Structures are given as C-alpha cells and as structure tokens.
Short mmCIF file of C-alpha atoms in Angstrom, two decimals:
data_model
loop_
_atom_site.label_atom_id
_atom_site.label_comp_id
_atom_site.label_asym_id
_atom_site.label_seq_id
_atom_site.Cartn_x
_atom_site.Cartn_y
_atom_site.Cartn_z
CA UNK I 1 -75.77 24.94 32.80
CA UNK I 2 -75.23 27.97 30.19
CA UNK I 3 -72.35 28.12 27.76
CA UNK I 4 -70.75 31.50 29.35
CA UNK I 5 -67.10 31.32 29.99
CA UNK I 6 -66.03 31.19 33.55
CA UNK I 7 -65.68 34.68 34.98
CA UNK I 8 -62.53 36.67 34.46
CA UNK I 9 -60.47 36.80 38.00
CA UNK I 10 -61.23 40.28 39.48
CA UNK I 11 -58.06 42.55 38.19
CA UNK I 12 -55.82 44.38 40.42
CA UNK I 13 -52.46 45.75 40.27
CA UNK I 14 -49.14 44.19 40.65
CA UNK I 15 -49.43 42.33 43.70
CA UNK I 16 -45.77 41.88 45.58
CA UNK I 17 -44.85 38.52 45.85
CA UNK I 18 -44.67 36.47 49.88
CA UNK I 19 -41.60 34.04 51.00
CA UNK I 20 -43.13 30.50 51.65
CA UNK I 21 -42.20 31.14 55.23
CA UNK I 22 -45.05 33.65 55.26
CA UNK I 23 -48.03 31.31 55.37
CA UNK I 24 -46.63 28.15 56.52
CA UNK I 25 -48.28 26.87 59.15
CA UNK I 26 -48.71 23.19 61.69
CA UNK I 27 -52.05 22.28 62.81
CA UNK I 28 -51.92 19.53 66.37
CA UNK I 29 -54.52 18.04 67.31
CA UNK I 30 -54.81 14.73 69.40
CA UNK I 31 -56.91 11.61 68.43
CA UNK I 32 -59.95 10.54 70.49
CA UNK I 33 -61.77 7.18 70.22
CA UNK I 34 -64.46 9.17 68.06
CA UNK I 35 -61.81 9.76 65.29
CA UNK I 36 -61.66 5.91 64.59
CA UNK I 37 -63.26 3.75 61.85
CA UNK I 38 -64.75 0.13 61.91
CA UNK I 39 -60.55 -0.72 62.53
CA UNK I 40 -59.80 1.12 65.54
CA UNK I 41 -57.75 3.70 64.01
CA UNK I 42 -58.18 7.15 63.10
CA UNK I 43 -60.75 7.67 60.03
CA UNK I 44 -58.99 8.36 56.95
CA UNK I 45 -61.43 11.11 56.82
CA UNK I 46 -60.49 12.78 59.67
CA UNK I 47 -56.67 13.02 58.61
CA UNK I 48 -58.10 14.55 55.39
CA UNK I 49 -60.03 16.98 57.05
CA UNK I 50 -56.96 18.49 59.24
CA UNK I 51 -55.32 18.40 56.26
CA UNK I 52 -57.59 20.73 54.14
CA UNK I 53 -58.18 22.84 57.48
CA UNK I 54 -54.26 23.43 57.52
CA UNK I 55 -54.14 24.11 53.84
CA UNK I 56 -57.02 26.53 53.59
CA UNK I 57 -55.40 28.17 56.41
CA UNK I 58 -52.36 28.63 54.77
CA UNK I 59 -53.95 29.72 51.14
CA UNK I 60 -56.51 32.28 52.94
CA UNK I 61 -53.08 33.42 54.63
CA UNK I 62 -50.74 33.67 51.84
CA UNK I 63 -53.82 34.90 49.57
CA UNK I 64 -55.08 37.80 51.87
CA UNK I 65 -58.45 36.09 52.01
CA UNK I 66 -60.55 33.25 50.95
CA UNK I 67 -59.64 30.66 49.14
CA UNK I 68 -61.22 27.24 48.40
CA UNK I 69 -60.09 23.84 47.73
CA UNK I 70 -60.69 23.41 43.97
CA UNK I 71 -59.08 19.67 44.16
CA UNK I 72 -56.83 17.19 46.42
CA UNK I 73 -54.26 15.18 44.69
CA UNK I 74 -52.25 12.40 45.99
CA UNK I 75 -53.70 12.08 49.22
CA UNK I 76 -50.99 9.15 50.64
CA UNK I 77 -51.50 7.14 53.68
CA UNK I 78 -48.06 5.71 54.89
CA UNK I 79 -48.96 4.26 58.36
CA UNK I 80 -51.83 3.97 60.48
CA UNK I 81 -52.83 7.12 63.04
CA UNK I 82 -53.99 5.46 66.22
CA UNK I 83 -55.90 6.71 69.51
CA UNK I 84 -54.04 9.41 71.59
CA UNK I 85 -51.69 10.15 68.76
CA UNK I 86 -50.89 13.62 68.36
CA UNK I 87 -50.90 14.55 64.87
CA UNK I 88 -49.03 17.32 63.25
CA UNK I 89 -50.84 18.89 59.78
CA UNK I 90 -47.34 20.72 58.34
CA UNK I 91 -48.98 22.95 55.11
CA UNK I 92 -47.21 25.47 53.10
CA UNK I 93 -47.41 27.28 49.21
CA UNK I 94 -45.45 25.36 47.06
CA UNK I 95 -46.67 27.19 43.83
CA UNK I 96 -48.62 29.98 42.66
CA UNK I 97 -50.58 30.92 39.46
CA UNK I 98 -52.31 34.01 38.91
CA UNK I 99 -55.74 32.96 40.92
CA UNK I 100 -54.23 29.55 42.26
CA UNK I 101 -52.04 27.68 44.64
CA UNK I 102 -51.03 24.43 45.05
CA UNK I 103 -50.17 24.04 48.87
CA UNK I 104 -48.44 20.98 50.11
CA UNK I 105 -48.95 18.93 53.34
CA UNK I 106 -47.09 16.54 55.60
CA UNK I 107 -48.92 14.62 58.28
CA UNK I 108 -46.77 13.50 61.03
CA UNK I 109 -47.49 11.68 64.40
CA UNK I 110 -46.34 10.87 67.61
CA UNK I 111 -47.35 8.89 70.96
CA UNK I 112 -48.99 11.71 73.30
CA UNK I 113 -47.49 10.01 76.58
CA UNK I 114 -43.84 9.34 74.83
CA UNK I 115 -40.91 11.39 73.71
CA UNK I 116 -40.25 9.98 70.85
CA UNK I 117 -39.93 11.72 67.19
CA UNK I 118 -42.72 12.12 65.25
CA UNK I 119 -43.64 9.32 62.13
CA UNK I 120 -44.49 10.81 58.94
CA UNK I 121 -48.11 9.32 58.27
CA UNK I 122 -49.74 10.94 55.01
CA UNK I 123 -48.85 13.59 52.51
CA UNK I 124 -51.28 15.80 49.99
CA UNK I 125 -51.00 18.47 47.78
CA UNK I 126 -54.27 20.66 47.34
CA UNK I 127 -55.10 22.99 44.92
CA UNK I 128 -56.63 26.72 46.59
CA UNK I 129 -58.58 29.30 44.14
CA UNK I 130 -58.64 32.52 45.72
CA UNK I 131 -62.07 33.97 45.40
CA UNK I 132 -63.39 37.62 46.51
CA UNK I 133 -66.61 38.76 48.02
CA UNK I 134 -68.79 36.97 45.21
CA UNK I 135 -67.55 34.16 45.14
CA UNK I 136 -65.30 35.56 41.88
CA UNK I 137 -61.50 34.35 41.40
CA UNK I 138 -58.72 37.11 42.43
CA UNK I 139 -55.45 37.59 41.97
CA UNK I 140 -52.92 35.68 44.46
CA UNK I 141 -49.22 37.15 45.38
CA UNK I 142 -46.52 35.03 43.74
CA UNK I 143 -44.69 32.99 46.44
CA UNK I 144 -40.96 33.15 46.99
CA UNK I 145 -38.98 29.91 47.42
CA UNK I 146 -36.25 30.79 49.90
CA UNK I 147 -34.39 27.24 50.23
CA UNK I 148 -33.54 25.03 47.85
CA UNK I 149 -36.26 22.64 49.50
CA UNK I 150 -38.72 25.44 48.53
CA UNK I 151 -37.11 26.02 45.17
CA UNK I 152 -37.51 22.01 44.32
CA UNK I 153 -41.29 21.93 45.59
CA UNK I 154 -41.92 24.87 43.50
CA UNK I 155 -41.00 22.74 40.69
CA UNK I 156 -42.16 20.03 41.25
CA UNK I 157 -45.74 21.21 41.90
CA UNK I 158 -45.65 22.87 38.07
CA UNK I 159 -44.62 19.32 37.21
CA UNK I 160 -47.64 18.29 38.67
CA UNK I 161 -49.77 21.01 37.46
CA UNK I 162 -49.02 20.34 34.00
CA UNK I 163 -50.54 16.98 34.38
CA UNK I 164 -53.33 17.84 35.95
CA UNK I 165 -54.81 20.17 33.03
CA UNK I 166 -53.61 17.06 30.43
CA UNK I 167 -55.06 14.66 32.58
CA UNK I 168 -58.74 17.72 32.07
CA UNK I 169 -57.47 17.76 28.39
CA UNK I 170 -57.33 14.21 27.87
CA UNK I 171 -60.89 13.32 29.73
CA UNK I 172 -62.64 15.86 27.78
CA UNK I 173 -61.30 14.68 24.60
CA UNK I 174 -63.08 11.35 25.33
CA UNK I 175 -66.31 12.54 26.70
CA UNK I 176 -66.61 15.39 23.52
CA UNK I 177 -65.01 11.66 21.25
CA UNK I 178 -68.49 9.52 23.11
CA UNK I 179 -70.97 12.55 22.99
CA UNK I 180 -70.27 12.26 19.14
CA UNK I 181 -70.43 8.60 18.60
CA UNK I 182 -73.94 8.75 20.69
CA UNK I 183 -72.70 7.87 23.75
CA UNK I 184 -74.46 9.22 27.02
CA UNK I 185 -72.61 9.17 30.51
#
C-alpha cells in the first residue's frame, strides 16, 4: 500500500442535472427452490444480490456508465421471501455527490399464483462511485427530486451520508489512537 492520495475524479464540464424518474427502475424475478437456505426460504443473499443488480442498474443509468457499489447500508429484512414468490427490486437515486450516489431500494413480494398486493420485504440504500475506463472516479449528473417523496429521500440520504464519513472519522481516530499506544489489529 503507498501513501499517494486517491486519484482526483476525471474533470469534465458542467454536467446537466437528471429527474429521479430518469433512472428508476423494478427488477422481477420469481423464486425457485435453489434460492432457499437451510430454512426453506429465499437466501438472504439472493435478495441482496437483486438488490445491488437493480441499483447498479440504476447508477450506471443515471451516471452514463459504470458505477460500482462502494458500500450497502441498512440492508433490512422485514418478512420472509418464500418459494414461487415474485419479488419486485424498486431502485432509484436518492442523492448525488460529485463522483457518488446513494441509490435507494424497496423489495416487495407477492404470491405468483394470487392477486393479491405485493408485501414490502427488505429495504437498502447503496452507495455507487462512478468510475471511467480505468477504473478512475468521474463526475455524476446531479439528480432532480421532482416530488416531495423525492425531495425528503434526498434529504434524508445526506442525513445519512453525514454519518457515514463520522462513523470513517471516528474508526480511524481509534485505529491511528491504538497504532500509537502499540496496538496491532
């Protein structure tokens, strides 16, 4: 590991900002008996992996390009996904930064066979960096609430934004705090 700063996010001009209806996206898919843990119901796993499908298709989309999870926070479980559910992966940009978006995601399922509204199951928020060619950050358009449910999850995700870098702060305060004091982790 050298001591180099990260590299600076490849500059380009003014980029014009998207609405949030511009990437949003659903992802369906229906659970088979190889989605299921030692419990009989769908792997935690796999609801996490339509999740980050559905977000990175949303950040690549409102980005322009690639994008990459850089973290996953609150990954909530409310009810169990069973065999032959059909779940819904609802993802759209509920923030922007200059190289970064948080995206948010509702999971929601229903009975295949039954017409009955769909259950809200799990809910994430992921964090995209936009990256170019090499693998370098780039610039991201700023997203444009346009409802007041947009204009509130815009908020809230600098909310959580702000405690994700003083959560970093804070954790590198005590490692730098042990690394003095002669501790090794």
């Amino acid at each position: 590991m050298t001591d180099q700063a990260p590299a600076a996010p490849t500059e380009s001009p003014d980029i014009p900002g998207k609405p949030t209806s511009a990437s949003r996206t659903t992802l369906s898919h229906i659970m088979t008996h190889g989605d299921t843990n030692l419990l009989g119901t769908v792997h935690g796993g796999v609801i996490m992996k339509l999740v980050d499908d559905a977000a990175g298709a949303v950040a690549g989309r409102h980005s322009g390009g690639p994008a990459v999870t850089a973290s996953m926070d609150e990954m909530a479980f409310l009810e169990p996904v069973r065999v032959g559910d059909l779940v819904h992966v609802k993802a759209q940009v509920n923030w922007t930064g200059r190289t970064s978006m948080e995206v948010g995601v509702r999971v929601l399922a229903e009975r295949w066979n039954e017409s009955t509204p769909p259950t809200q199951v799990g809910s994430a928020y992921l964090v995209f960096a936009a990256v170019d060619a090499d693998g370098k950050p780039r610039r991201v358009p700023p997203v444009i609430p346009e409802t007041e449910r947009d204009e509130r999850r815009y908020q809230e995700a600098q909310i959580r934004r702000s405690h994700r870098l003083a959560r970093r702060r804070a954790i590198m305060e005590l490692r730098e705090k042990r690394a003095a004091e002669g501790f090794e982790d």
